[in-house]
Amino acid sequence: MVRLITHNLLACHAKDCNTNNFPLAFKDVQLEIREAEFNPEFLRGFLPKLEWTALVDTAKQLGDTSLPVEQPEMLDDEFLKNLHHVLLEIHVEEGSMTCPNCGHVYPILNGIPNMLLAEHEIG
Amino acid sequence: MAPRTLQSATVEGDPGVYEDQNVHMIYEEIASHFSSTRYKPWPIIADFLASLTTGWVGLDSGTGNGKYLPLPADRPGEVWTIGLDRSKNLLDIARRAGSTGIVREVVVGNVLDNPWRPGIFDYAISIATIHHLATHERRCSAVKRLLESVSPNQGRVLIYVWAIEQDELSKRKVVEDQDPTPTIGKDVVVPWVLSTQQTAVTEKCATPRVYNRYYHMFAKGELVGLVNEAARELGLQVEPKAESTTKNIRGVEVVQDGWERSNYYVELKLWQT
Ligand SMILES: [Zn+2]
């Protein structure tokens, strides 16, 4: 499963790839929407750890434009519900993620991303 | 069942290749049978997960069948634990862990890698995983990866490994010739017997298949020693945060360590000034 909650934490870890290695770019994705229970308290706690611009841009690539470009100061219910949907209800089932720096491709199969590297690619 | 004596293991050749053959390939094969025997969370781990702050996100490094991903069960969705494992087959089970039908977040990866933004997690757990790494250096690296994966400010870490010291309920007994107070653990293989009914129907073997998994059984004090070594290599002081005004000091506090049901555990908390 790769939802944007996880995507926002992942970074390329190939040998010598330490800068501009986030966010990984989705390619050829198949999406599935699954409803998840809304938990505003979780979202409030998690919000400071998000890389906001990466989240907004990635959501846009996946066809969701509900999030504002700037993180709002007032966290109203409508905003939190949109954030909930983007982070926890959009599942990338198939496709891949490409590192913006070194171009390494991490495949996603049956909803599970594969972050393993070959021995010579490990830093 | 009478206690069995475990066979010693000798790690030969490249340790990564050795682990592939003596750990990873086996879990891939026995995944569903293994998972059916692993359901009860150990109390110290359940307590640790119950104490997490709402809004926290954590890493379960070597999640296996994902039995800790649904915890704490009485506060669903208040924290999110992301499972990492080498075994794709175990992760297929882990993504459905818990009886609620909630889908979990899981990632295929190696516990010696850090495919994450540095220090992004609030907590990390490593349960029954580091003892599958075949050298001291690799076990130390795995601890370093855990320390690097959590927030330098307040990150919490819980590590569990198999102990030489086994409780009387355990079916297993360590190698006979053991030193009564060893300081270094023992490398052993632990058999996993898969009877014919549990293997794939296409398989025509009449006798049960035995898979010998590699384990490093930890000696008393070895896990805390490993934490000290890993912390030192990362420039972290191993002590509680002092009431000091000196800036830019980073450290890790050993919150608790001990033995529970044939395992050693250590709980850590990072801090910086
Ligand atoms: Zn890269």
Coordinates of C-alpha atoms and ligand atoms in Angstrom, one line a residue:
Chain A
M1 CA 0.0 0.0 0.0
V2 CA 1.3 3.3 -0.7
R3 CA -0.8 6.1 0.4
L4 CA 0.4 9.7 0.5
I5 CA 0.9 9.4 4.3
T6 CA 3.8 7.0 3.5
H7 CA 4.9 8.6 0.2
N8 CA 5.5 11.9 2.2
L9 CA 8.0 10.0 4.4
L10 CA 9.8 8.0 1.8
A11 CA 13.1 9.3 0.2
C12 CA 15.5 7.8 -2.3
H13 CA 18.4 6.0 -0.5
A14 CA 20.6 4.9 -3.4
K15 CA 24.3 5.3 -3.0
D16 CA 25.4 9.0 -2.9
C17 CA 21.9 10.2 -3.5
N18 CA 21.5 12.6 -0.6
T19 CA 20.1 15.8 -2.0
N20 CA 16.9 16.5 -4.0
N21 CA 16.0 12.9 -3.3
F22 CA 12.4 13.7 -2.2
P23 CA 9.6 13.5 -3.2
L24 CA 9.6 10.4 -5.4
A25 CA 7.6 11.0 -8.5
F26 CA 4.7 8.6 -9.2
K27 CA 4.5 7.1 -12.7
D28 CA 1.9 4.9 -14.5
V29 CA -0.2 4.6 -11.4
Q30 CA -3.4 2.7 -10.8
L31 CA -5.4 4.2 -8.0
E32 CA -8.1 2.8 -5.7
I33 CA -10.2 4.9 -3.3
R34 CA -11.0 3.2 0.0
E35 CA -12.9 5.0 2.7
A36 CA -11.1 5.3 6.0
E37 CA -12.3 6.5 9.4
F38 CA -11.8 10.2 9.9
N39 CA -9.6 11.1 12.8
P40 CA -9.0 14.8 13.1
E41 CA -6.8 14.5 16.2
F42 CA -4.4 12.3 14.3
L43 CA -4.2 14.8 11.4
R44 CA -3.6 17.8 13.7
G45 CA -0.7 15.9 15.3
F46 CA 0.8 14.7 12.1
L47 CA 0.5 18.0 10.1
P48 CA 3.8 19.6 11.4
K49 CA 5.8 16.6 10.1
L50 CA 4.3 16.8 6.5
E51 CA 6.3 18.3 3.7
W52 CA 3.4 20.4 2.6
T53 CA 4.4 21.4 -0.9
A54 CA 5.4 17.8 -1.8
L55 CA 2.0 16.7 -0.6
V56 CA 0.0 19.3 -2.5
D57 CA 2.0 18.7 -5.7
T58 CA 1.8 14.9 -5.5
A59 CA -2.0 15.0 -4.8
K60 CA -2.4 17.2 -7.8
Q61 CA -0.5 14.7 -10.0
L62 CA -2.9 12.0 -8.8
G63 CA -5.9 14.3 -9.7
D64 CA -6.8 15.8 -6.3
T65 CA -6.7 19.5 -6.1
S66 CA -8.6 20.0 -2.9
L67 CA -5.6 21.2 -0.8
P68 CA -4.5 24.8 -0.6
V69 CA -1.0 25.7 -1.8
E70 CA -0.2 27.2 1.6
Q71 CA -0.9 25.3 4.8
P72 CA -3.8 27.2 6.5
E73 CA -3.5 28.5 10.0
M74 CA -7.1 27.7 10.9
L75 CA -7.7 24.0 10.7
D76 CA -11.4 23.8 10.0
D77 CA -13.3 20.6 9.4
E78 CA -13.5 21.0 5.6
F79 CA -9.7 21.3 5.4
L80 CA -9.1 18.4 7.7
K81 CA -11.5 16.2 5.7
N82 CA -9.7 17.0 2.5
L83 CA -6.4 16.3 4.1
H84 CA -7.8 13.0 5.4
H85 CA -8.9 12.0 2.0
V86 CA -5.6 12.8 0.4
L87 CA -3.4 11.1 3.0
L88 CA -5.4 8.1 3.9
E89 CA -8.0 7.3 1.2
I90 CA -6.1 7.4 -2.1
H91 CA -4.3 4.1 -2.5
V92 CA -1.6 3.7 -5.2
E93 CA -2.0 0.0 -6.1
E94 CA 0.3 -0.3 -9.1
G95 CA 3.0 1.8 -10.8
S96 CA 6.3 3.2 -9.7
M97 CA 8.1 6.0 -8.0
T98 CA 11.1 7.7 -9.5
C99 CA 13.8 9.6 -7.7
P100 CA 14.0 13.3 -8.9
N101 CA 17.8 13.3 -8.4
C102 CA 19.3 10.0 -9.6
G103 CA 16.3 8.6 -11.5
H104 CA 16.2 5.3 -9.6
V105 CA 12.8 3.6 -10.0
Y106 CA 11.0 2.0 -7.1
P107 CA 8.2 -0.3 -8.3
I108 CA 4.8 -0.6 -6.6
L109 CA 3.2 -4.1 -6.9
N110 CA -0.2 -5.1 -5.4
G111 CA -0.2 -1.9 -3.4
I112 CA 3.3 -2.5 -1.8
P113 CA 6.2 -0.3 -2.8
N114 CA 9.6 -2.0 -3.1
M115 CA 12.4 0.1 -1.7
L116 CA 15.1 -2.6 -1.9
L117 CA 18.3 -1.7 -3.8
A118 CA 20.8 -4.0 -5.4
E119 CA 24.0 -4.5 -3.4
H120 CA 26.0 -2.1 -5.6
E121 CA 23.4 0.7 -5.2
I122 CA 23.6 0.8 -1.4
G123 CA 25.4 3.7 0.1
Chain B
M1 CA 7.4 -31.2 24.5
A2 CA 10.8 -31.7 26.0
P3 CA 13.3 -28.9 25.5
R4 CA 15.2 -29.3 22.3
T5 CA 18.9 -28.5 21.9
L6 CA 19.6 -26.1 19.2
Q7 CA 22.2 -26.6 16.6
S8 CA 25.0 -24.1 16.4
A9 CA 25.4 -22.1 13.2
T10 CA 28.5 -21.0 11.4
V11 CA 28.2 -17.9 9.3
E12 CA 30.2 -18.3 6.1
G13 CA 30.8 -16.2 3.1
D14 CA 29.0 -12.9 2.5
P15 CA 26.7 -12.2 5.5
G16 CA 24.1 -10.6 3.2
V17 CA 24.0 -13.7 1.0
Y18 CA 23.9 -15.9 4.1
E19 CA 20.9 -14.0 5.5
D20 CA 19.2 -14.3 2.1
Q21 CA 19.5 -18.1 2.2
N22 CA 19.1 -18.7 5.9
V23 CA 16.5 -16.1 6.8
H24 CA 14.7 -14.2 4.0
M25 CA 14.1 -17.1 1.6
I26 CA 12.7 -19.2 4.5
Y27 CA 10.2 -16.5 5.7
E28 CA 9.1 -16.1 2.1
E29 CA 8.3 -19.9 2.1
I30 CA 6.7 -20.3 5.5
A31 CA 4.9 -17.0 5.6
S32 CA 1.3 -18.1 6.0
H33 CA 2.1 -20.9 8.4
F34 CA 4.4 -18.7 10.4
S35 CA 1.8 -16.0 10.6
S36 CA -0.9 -18.3 11.9
T37 CA 1.3 -18.9 14.9
R38 CA 2.1 -15.3 15.6
Y39 CA -0.8 -13.4 17.1
K40 CA -0.3 -12.4 20.7
P41 CA 1.5 -9.2 21.3
W42 CA 4.0 -9.2 24.2
P43 CA 3.0 -7.0 27.1
I44 CA 6.0 -4.6 27.1
I45 CA 5.4 -3.9 23.4
A46 CA 1.7 -3.4 23.8
D47 CA 2.3 -1.0 26.7
F48 CA 4.9 1.0 24.6
L49 CA 2.4 1.4 21.8
A50 CA -0.4 2.3 24.1
S51 CA 1.7 5.2 25.5
L52 CA 2.2 6.9 22.2
T53 CA 0.9 10.4 21.6
T54 CA -2.0 10.9 19.2
G55 CA -0.8 12.1 15.8
W56 CA 2.5 10.2 15.9
V57 CA 3.8 8.1 13.0
G58 CA 6.2 5.3 13.5
L59 CA 8.2 2.5 11.8
D60 CA 7.9 -1.2 12.6
S61 CA 11.3 -2.4 11.2
G62 CA 11.0 -6.1 10.4
T63 CA 7.2 -6.1 10.8
G64 CA 6.7 -9.7 9.6
N65 CA 3.0 -10.4 9.6
G66 CA 2.3 -6.9 11.0
K67 CA 0.8 -8.0 14.3
Y68 CA 1.8 -4.7 15.9
L69 CA 0.4 -2.5 13.2
P70 CA -3.1 -2.4 14.5
L71 CA -2.0 -1.3 18.1
P72 CA -3.1 0.4 20.2
A73 CA -6.4 -1.5 19.5
D74 CA -8.5 0.8 21.6
R75 CA -7.4 4.0 19.8
P76 CA -7.6 3.1 16.1
G77 CA -6.3 5.7 13.7
E78 CA -4.7 7.9 16.4
V79 CA -1.2 6.8 15.6
W80 CA 0.0 5.2 12.3
T81 CA 2.7 2.5 12.3
I82 CA 4.3 1.8 8.9
G83 CA 5.6 -1.8 8.5
L84 CA 8.9 -2.6 6.7
D85 CA 10.0 -6.1 5.9
R86 CA 12.1 -8.1 3.4
S87 CA 9.4 -10.7 2.9
K88 CA 6.8 -9.8 0.3
N89 CA 4.6 -12.8 1.3
L90 CA 4.6 -11.7 5.0
L91 CA 3.7 -8.1 3.9
D92 CA 0.7 -9.4 1.9
I93 CA -0.5 -10.7 5.3
A94 CA 0.6 -7.6 7.2
R95 CA -1.4 -5.2 5.0
R96 CA -4.6 -6.8 6.3
A97 CA -3.3 -7.2 9.9
G98 CA -6.0 -7.0 12.6
S99 CA -9.6 -8.1 12.3
T100 CA -11.1 -4.7 11.5
G101 CA -10.6 -4.8 7.7
I102 CA -8.5 -1.6 7.9
V103 CA -5.7 -1.6 5.4
R104 CA -2.2 -1.1 6.8
E105 CA 0.8 0.7 5.3
V106 CA 3.7 -1.6 4.4
V107 CA 6.9 -1.3 2.5
V108 CA 9.4 -3.9 1.1
G109 CA 12.8 -3.0 2.4
N110 CA 15.9 -4.0 4.3
V111 CA 16.4 -3.0 8.0
L112 CA 20.0 -2.0 7.1
D113 CA 18.7 0.7 4.8
N114 CA 16.9 4.0 5.5
P115 CA 14.5 4.8 2.7
W116 CA 13.0 7.6 4.7
R117 CA 13.4 11.3 5.3
P118 CA 16.0 11.4 8.1
G119 CA 14.5 11.5 11.6
I120 CA 10.9 11.7 10.3
F121 CA 9.4 9.1 12.6
D122 CA 8.2 9.8 16.2
Y123 CA 8.9 6.2 17.2
A124 CA 10.4 3.0 15.8
I125 CA 10.1 -0.6 17.0
S126 CA 12.2 -3.6 16.0
I127 CA 10.7 -6.8 17.3
A128 CA 12.5 -10.2 16.8
T129 CA 14.4 -8.9 13.8
I130 CA 17.9 -7.8 14.6
H131 CA 18.7 -11.4 15.8
H132 CA 18.4 -12.5 12.2
L133 CA 21.4 -10.4 11.1
A134 CA 24.5 -12.5 10.8
T135 CA 27.3 -10.3 12.1
H136 CA 27.9 -8.0 15.0
E137 CA 28.6 -5.1 12.6
R138 CA 25.3 -5.6 10.8
R139 CA 23.3 -5.8 14.0
C140 CA 25.0 -2.5 15.1
S141 CA 24.1 -0.9 11.7
A142 CA 20.5 -2.0 12.2
V143 CA 20.4 -0.2 15.6
K144 CA 22.0 2.9 14.0
R145 CA 19.3 2.9 11.3
L146 CA 16.6 2.9 14.0
L147 CA 18.3 5.8 15.9
E148 CA 18.5 7.7 12.6
S149 CA 14.9 7.1 11.6
V150 CA 13.3 8.8 14.6
S151 CA 13.2 12.5 15.7
P152 CA 16.5 13.6 17.3
N153 CA 14.4 15.7 19.6
Q154 CA 12.0 13.2 21.2
G155 CA 12.1 9.9 19.2
R156 CA 11.3 6.7 21.0
V157 CA 12.7 3.3 20.1
L158 CA 11.9 -0.2 21.3
I159 CA 14.1 -3.2 20.4
Y160 CA 13.4 -6.9 21.2
V161 CA 15.8 -9.7 20.5
W162 CA 15.9 -13.4 21.3
A163 CA 17.9 -14.2 24.5
I164 CA 20.2 -17.1 25.3
E165 CA 18.3 -17.1 28.6
Q166 CA 15.1 -19.0 27.8
D167 CA 12.1 -19.3 30.1
E168 CA 10.8 -22.7 31.2
L169 CA 7.8 -22.5 29.0
S170 CA 9.9 -22.3 25.9
K171 CA 10.2 -25.4 23.8
R172 CA 13.8 -24.6 23.1
K173 CA 17.0 -24.9 24.9
V174 CA 20.3 -23.4 23.8
V175 CA 23.4 -25.3 22.8
E176 CA 24.5 -27.6 25.7
D177 CA 28.1 -26.5 26.2
Q178 CA 27.2 -22.9 27.0
D179 CA 29.2 -20.8 29.4
P180 CA 26.9 -20.0 32.4
T181 CA 27.5 -16.2 32.0
P182 CA 28.3 -15.5 28.4
T183 CA 29.0 -12.0 27.2
I184 CA 28.6 -12.7 23.5
G185 CA 25.6 -14.5 22.2
K186 CA 25.4 -17.7 20.2
D187 CA 24.7 -18.3 16.5
V188 CA 22.2 -21.0 16.1
V189 CA 19.7 -22.4 13.6
V190 CA 16.1 -22.9 14.7
P191 CA 14.1 -25.5 12.7
W192 CA 10.7 -24.6 11.3
V193 CA 8.8 -27.7 10.4
L194 CA 6.2 -27.3 7.7
S195 CA 4.0 -30.4 7.4
T196 CA 2.8 -31.5 4.0
Q197 CA -0.7 -30.2 4.5
Q198 CA 0.7 -26.7 5.0
T199 CA 2.8 -26.7 1.8
A200 CA 1.3 -25.9 -1.5
V201 CA -1.0 -28.6 -3.0
T202 CA 1.2 -28.9 -6.0
E203 CA 4.1 -30.1 -3.9
K204 CA 4.3 -33.9 -3.8
C205 CA 6.7 -34.5 -0.9
A206 CA 5.5 -36.9 1.7
T207 CA 7.8 -35.9 4.6
P208 CA 7.5 -32.6 6.4
R209 CA 9.9 -30.0 5.2
V210 CA 12.3 -28.5 7.8
Y211 CA 13.7 -25.0 7.3
N212 CA 16.6 -24.0 9.5
R213 CA 16.4 -20.3 10.2
Y214 CA 19.5 -18.5 11.4
Y215 CA 19.4 -16.6 14.8
H216 CA 21.9 -14.8 16.9
M217 CA 20.8 -15.5 20.5
F218 CA 21.8 -12.5 22.6
A219 CA 23.8 -12.7 25.8
K220 CA 22.8 -10.7 28.9
G221 CA 24.0 -7.1 28.4
E222 CA 24.8 -7.6 24.7
L223 CA 21.8 -5.6 23.4
V224 CA 22.5 -2.6 25.6
G225 CA 26.2 -2.8 24.6
L226 CA 25.1 -2.7 21.0
V227 CA 23.0 0.4 21.6
N228 CA 26.0 2.1 23.3
E229 CA 28.2 1.3 20.3
A230 CA 25.6 2.4 17.7
A231 CA 25.0 5.6 19.7
R232 CA 28.7 6.4 20.0
E233 CA 29.2 5.9 16.3
L234 CA 26.4 8.4 15.6
G235 CA 27.9 10.9 18.1
L236 CA 25.1 10.5 20.6
Q237 CA 25.7 10.5 24.4
V238 CA 24.1 7.6 26.2
E239 CA 22.6 9.1 29.3
P240 CA 19.4 10.9 30.4
K241 CA 19.1 14.5 29.2
A242 CA 20.9 16.7 31.7
E243 CA 19.7 20.1 33.0
S244 CA 22.5 21.8 31.1
T245 CA 22.6 24.9 29.0
T246 CA 25.2 23.6 26.6
K247 CA 23.8 23.7 23.1
N248 CA 23.9 21.2 20.3
I249 CA 24.4 18.1 22.3
R250 CA 22.6 15.0 21.2
G251 CA 21.9 12.0 23.2
V252 CA 19.8 8.9 23.9
E253 CA 18.4 7.8 27.2
V254 CA 18.0 4.1 28.1
V255 CA 14.4 4.3 29.5
Q256 CA 14.3 0.6 30.4
D257 CA 15.9 -2.6 29.6
G258 CA 15.3 -6.2 30.7
W259 CA 14.2 -9.7 29.9
E260 CA 10.7 -10.8 29.0
R261 CA 9.6 -14.2 27.9
S262 CA 12.9 -15.4 26.4
N263 CA 13.8 -12.0 24.9
Y264 CA 15.9 -9.1 25.9
Y265 CA 14.4 -5.6 25.3
V266 CA 15.6 -2.0 25.5
E267 CA 13.5 1.1 25.3
L268 CA 15.3 4.3 24.2
K269 CA 14.4 8.0 24.0
L270 CA 16.4 10.5 22.0
W271 CA 17.1 14.1 23.1
Q272 CA 19.0 17.2 22.0
T273 CA 19.8 20.5 23.6
Ligands
ZN1 ZN 18.0 8.9 -5.9

